[in-house]
Tab-separated table of C-alpha atoms in Angstrom:
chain	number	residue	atom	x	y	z
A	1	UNK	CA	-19.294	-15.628	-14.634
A	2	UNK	CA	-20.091	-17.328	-11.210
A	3	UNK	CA	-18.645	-16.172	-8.266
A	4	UNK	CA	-19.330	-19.100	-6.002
A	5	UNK	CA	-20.731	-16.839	-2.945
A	6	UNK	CA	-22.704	-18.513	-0.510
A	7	UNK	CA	-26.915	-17.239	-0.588
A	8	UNK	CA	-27.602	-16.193	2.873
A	9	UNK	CA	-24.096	-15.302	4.040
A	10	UNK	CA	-23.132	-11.841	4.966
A	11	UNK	CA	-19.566	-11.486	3.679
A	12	UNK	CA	-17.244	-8.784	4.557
A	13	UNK	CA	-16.809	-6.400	0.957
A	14	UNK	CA	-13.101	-7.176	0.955
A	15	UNK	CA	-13.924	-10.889	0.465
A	16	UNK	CA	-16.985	-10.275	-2.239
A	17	UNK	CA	-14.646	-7.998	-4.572
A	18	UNK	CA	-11.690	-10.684	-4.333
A	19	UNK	CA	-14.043	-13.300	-5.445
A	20	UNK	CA	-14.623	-10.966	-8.471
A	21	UNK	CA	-11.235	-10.187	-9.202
A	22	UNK	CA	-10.349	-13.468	-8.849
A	23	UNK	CA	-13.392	-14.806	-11.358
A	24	UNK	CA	-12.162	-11.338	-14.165
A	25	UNK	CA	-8.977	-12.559	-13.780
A	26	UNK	CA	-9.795	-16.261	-14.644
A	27	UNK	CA	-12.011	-15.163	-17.626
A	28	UNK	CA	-9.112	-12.642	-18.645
A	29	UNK	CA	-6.744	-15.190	-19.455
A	30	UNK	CA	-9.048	-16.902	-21.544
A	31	UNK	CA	-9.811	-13.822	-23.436
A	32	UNK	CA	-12.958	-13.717	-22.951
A	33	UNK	CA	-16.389	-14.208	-21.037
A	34	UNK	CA	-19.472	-15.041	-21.694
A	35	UNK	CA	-22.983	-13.017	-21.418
A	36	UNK	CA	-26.186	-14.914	-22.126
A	37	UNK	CA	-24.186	-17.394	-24.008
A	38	UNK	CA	-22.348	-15.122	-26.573
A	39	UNK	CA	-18.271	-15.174	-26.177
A	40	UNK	CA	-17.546	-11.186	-25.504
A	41	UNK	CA	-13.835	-10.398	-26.164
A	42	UNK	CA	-12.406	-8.505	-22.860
A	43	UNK	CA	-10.096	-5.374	-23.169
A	44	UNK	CA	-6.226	-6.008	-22.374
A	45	UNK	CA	-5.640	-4.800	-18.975
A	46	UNK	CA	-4.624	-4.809	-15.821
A	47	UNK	CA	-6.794	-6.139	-12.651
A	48	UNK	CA	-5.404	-3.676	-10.740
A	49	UNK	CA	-8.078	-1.187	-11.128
A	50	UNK	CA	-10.466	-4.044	-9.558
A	51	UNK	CA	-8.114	-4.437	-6.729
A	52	UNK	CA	-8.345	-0.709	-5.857
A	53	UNK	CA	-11.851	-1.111	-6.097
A	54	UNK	CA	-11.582	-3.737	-2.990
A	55	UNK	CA	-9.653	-1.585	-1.261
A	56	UNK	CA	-11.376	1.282	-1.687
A	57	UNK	CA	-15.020	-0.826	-0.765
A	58	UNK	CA	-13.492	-2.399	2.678
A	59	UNK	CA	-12.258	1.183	3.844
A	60	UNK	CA	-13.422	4.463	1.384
A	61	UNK	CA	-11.955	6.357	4.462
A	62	UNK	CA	-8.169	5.098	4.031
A	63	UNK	CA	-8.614	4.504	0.260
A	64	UNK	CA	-9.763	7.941	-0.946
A	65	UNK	CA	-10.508	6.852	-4.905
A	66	UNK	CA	-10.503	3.950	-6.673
A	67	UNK	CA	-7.482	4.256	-8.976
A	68	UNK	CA	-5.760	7.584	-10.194
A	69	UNK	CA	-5.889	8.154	-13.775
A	70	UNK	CA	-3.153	8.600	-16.275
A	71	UNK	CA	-3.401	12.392	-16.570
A	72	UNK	CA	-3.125	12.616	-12.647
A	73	UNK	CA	-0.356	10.750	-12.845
A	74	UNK	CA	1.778	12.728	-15.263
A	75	UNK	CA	0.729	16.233	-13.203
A	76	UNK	CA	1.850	14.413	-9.969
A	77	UNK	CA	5.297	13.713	-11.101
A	78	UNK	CA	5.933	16.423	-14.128
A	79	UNK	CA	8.132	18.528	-11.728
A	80	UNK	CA	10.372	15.031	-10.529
A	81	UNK	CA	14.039	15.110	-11.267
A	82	UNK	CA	15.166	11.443	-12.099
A	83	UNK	CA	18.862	12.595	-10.910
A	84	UNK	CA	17.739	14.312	-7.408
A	85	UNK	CA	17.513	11.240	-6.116
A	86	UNK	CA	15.522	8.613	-4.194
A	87	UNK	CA	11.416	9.306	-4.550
A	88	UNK	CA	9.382	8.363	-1.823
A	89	UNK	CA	5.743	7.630	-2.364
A	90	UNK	CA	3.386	7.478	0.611
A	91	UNK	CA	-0.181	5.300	-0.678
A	92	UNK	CA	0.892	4.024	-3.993
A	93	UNK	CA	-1.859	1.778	-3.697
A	94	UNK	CA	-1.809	-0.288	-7.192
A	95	UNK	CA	1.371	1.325	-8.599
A	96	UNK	CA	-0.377	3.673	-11.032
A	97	UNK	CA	1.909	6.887	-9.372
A	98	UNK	CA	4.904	4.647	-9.227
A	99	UNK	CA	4.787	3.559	-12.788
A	100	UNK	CA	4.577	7.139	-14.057
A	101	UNK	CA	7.716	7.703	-11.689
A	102	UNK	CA	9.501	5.403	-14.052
A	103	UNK	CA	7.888	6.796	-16.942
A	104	UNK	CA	10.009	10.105	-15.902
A	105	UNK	CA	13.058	8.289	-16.027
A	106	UNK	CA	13.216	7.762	-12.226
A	107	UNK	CA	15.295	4.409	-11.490
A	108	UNK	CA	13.460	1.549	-9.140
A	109	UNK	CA	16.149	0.842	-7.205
A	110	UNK	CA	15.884	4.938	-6.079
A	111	UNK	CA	12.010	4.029	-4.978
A	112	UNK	CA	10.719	3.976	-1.493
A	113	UNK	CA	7.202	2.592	-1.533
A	114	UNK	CA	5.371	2.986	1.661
A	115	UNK	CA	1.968	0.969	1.862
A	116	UNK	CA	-0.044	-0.060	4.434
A	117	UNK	CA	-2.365	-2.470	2.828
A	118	UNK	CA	-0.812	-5.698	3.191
A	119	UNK	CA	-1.635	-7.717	0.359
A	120	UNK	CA	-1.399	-4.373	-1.813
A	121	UNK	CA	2.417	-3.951	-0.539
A	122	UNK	CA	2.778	-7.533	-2.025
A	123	UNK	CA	1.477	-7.142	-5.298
A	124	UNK	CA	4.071	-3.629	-5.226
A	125	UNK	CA	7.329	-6.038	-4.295
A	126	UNK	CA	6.248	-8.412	-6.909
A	127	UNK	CA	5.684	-5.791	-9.651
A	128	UNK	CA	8.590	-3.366	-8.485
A	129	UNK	CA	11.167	-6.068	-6.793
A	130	UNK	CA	14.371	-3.536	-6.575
A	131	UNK	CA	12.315	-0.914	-4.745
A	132	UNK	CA	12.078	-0.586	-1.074
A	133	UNK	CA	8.489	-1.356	0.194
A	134	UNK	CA	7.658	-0.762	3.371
A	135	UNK	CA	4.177	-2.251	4.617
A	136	UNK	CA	3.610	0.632	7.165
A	137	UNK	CA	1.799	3.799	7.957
A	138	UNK	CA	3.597	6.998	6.357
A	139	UNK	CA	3.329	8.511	10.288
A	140	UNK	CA	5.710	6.126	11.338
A	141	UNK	CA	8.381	5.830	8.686
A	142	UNK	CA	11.479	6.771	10.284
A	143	UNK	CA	15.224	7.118	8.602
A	144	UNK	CA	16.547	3.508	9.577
A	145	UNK	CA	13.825	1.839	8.058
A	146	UNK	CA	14.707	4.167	4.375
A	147	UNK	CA	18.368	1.989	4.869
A	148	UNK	CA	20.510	5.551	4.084
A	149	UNK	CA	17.987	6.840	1.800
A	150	UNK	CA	17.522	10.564	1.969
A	151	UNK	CA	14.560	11.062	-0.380
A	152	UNK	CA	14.856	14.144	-2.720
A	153	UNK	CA	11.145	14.343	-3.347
A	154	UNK	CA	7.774	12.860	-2.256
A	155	UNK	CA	4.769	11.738	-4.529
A	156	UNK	CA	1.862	11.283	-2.026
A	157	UNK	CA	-1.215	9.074	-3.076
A	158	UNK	CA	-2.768	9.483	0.559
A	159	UNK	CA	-6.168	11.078	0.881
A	160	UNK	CA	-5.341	13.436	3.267
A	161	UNK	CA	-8.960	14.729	3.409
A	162	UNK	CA	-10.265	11.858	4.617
A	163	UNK	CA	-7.654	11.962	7.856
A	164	UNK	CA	-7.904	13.662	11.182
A	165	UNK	CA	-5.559	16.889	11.344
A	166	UNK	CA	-3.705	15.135	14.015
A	167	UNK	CA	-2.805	12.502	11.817
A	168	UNK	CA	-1.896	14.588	8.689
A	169	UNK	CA	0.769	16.397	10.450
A	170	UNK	CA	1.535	13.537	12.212
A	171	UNK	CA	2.443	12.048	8.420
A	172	UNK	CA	3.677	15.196	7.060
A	173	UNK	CA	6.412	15.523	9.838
A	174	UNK	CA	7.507	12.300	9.794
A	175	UNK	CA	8.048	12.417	5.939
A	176	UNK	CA	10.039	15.938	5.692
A	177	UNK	CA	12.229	14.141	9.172
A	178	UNK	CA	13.844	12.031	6.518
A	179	UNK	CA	14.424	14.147	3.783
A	180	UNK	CA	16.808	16.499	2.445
A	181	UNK	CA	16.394	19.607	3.417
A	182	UNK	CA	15.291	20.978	0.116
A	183	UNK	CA	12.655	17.731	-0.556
A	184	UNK	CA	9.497	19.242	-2.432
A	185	UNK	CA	6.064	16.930	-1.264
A	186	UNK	CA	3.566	16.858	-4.087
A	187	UNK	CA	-0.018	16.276	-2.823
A	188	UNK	CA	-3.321	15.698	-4.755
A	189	UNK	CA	-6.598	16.836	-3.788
A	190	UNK	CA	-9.840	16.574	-4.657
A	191	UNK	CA	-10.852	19.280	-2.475
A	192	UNK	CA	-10.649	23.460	-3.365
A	193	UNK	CA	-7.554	23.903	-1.132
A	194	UNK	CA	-4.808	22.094	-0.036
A	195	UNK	CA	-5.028	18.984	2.028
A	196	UNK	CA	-2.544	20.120	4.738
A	197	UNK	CA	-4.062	23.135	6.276
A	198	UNK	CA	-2.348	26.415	7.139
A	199	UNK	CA	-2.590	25.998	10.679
A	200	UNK	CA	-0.345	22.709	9.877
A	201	UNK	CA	1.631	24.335	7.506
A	202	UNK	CA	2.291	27.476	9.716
A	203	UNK	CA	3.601	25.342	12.844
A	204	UNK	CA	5.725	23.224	10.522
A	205	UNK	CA	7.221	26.105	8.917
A	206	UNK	CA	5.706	25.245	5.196
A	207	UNK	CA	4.736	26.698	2.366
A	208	UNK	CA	1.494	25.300	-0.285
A	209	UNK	CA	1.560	26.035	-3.943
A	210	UNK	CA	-0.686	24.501	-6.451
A	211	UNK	CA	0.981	23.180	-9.831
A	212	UNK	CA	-1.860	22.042	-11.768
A	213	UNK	CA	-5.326	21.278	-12.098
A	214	UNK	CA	-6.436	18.098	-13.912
A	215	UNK	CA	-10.028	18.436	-14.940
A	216	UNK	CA	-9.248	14.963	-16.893
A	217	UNK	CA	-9.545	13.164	-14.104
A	218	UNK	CA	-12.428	11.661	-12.185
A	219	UNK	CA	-13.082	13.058	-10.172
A	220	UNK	CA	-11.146	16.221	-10.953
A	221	UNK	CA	-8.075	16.984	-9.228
A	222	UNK	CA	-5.610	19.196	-7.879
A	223	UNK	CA	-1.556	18.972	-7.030
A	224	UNK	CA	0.346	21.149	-4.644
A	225	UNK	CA	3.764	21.270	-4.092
A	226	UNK	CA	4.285	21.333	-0.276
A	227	UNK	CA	8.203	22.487	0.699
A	228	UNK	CA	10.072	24.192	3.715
A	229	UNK	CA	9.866	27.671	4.255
């Protein structure tokens, strides 16, 4: 599998890992590659695991992981009531979060998708074309750009850890601005506390509880449920 990159030429990581999505993808839709010769079947799946893997490459400090897993997924959004209401999701990166929102029953048209990755936020209006993306920060998402929206709870993709305080509550107030006043955030972690520190939580009048622990994951994770005091 030849990835046509020029010997001698520094090339920015972004580029490099979109050459090899590009050159899976190709081989994926034959069915197959070929090592040393030999025709090796490929497993069904999506390329959006190497996509994350771009992201994550050109900027580990926005993109925290590579791609959630499946059990991470389900803890994220056990506690989601399809008929609350809207869902916003802050970083749903590939869609892995968002597609285990539907699993629960929640409808697309009641998603708000708020991405900052350009070509990401495509692939998300492509794959989920009756949500509301927004290609934006989560800091600056304000309640005309939700059109009426008043989201009834928050899934939050975001590696927190990996952000100045300033700009974590920064994020978090902007996010519990446009929501009812009984919207629960839920948060993953790879840390051993929560991502939003008490000092944040005490000045914006919040309170941190952690739901679950999925050791399944890889790395292995944490989710808190983040709601007013």
């Amino acid at each position: 599998m030849k990835l046509n990159l020029k010997p001698g030429m520094a090339q920015r990581p972004r580029q490099v890992v979109d050459k090899l999505a590009n050159a899976v993808r190709r081989k994926i839709n034959l069915g197959k590659f070929h090592l040393r010769g030999k025709p090796v079947p490929l497993r069904k799946g999506p390329p959006e695991a190497l996509l994350g893997f771009g992201r994550f490459v050109a900027n580990p400090r926005r993109f925290g992981g590579f791609v959630s897993g499946p059990a991470l997924a389900a803890a994220i959004t056990a506690e989601i009531d399809p008929a609350a209401g809207p869902v916003l999701e802050l970083g749903p990166g590939t869609g892995v979060f968002t597609r285990a929102l539907l699993a629960r029953g929640v409808a697309e048209r009641d998603l708000v998708l708020v991405e900052l990755d350009q070509k990401l936020a495509a692939r998300l209006r492509i794959a989920f074309p009756q949500a509301l993306v927004l290609c934006c920060k989560a800091g600056s998402v304000t309640a005309e750009m939700l059109e009426g929206r008043r989201p009834a709870a928050v899934v939050s993709g975001l590696p927190l850890l990996n952000f100045p305080d300033e700009e974590v509550e920064r994020i978090i107030t902007a996010t519990f601005a446009v929501c009812t006043s009984d919207t629960a955030l839920y948060q993953f972690t790879y840390g051993p506390k929560c991502p939003v520190n008490k000092d944040i939580r005490a000045r914006l009048g919040l309170t941190a509880q952690r739901t679950t622990r999925i050791w399944r994951n890889v790395p292995p994770a944490s989710v808190y449920r983040i709601i007013r005091n």
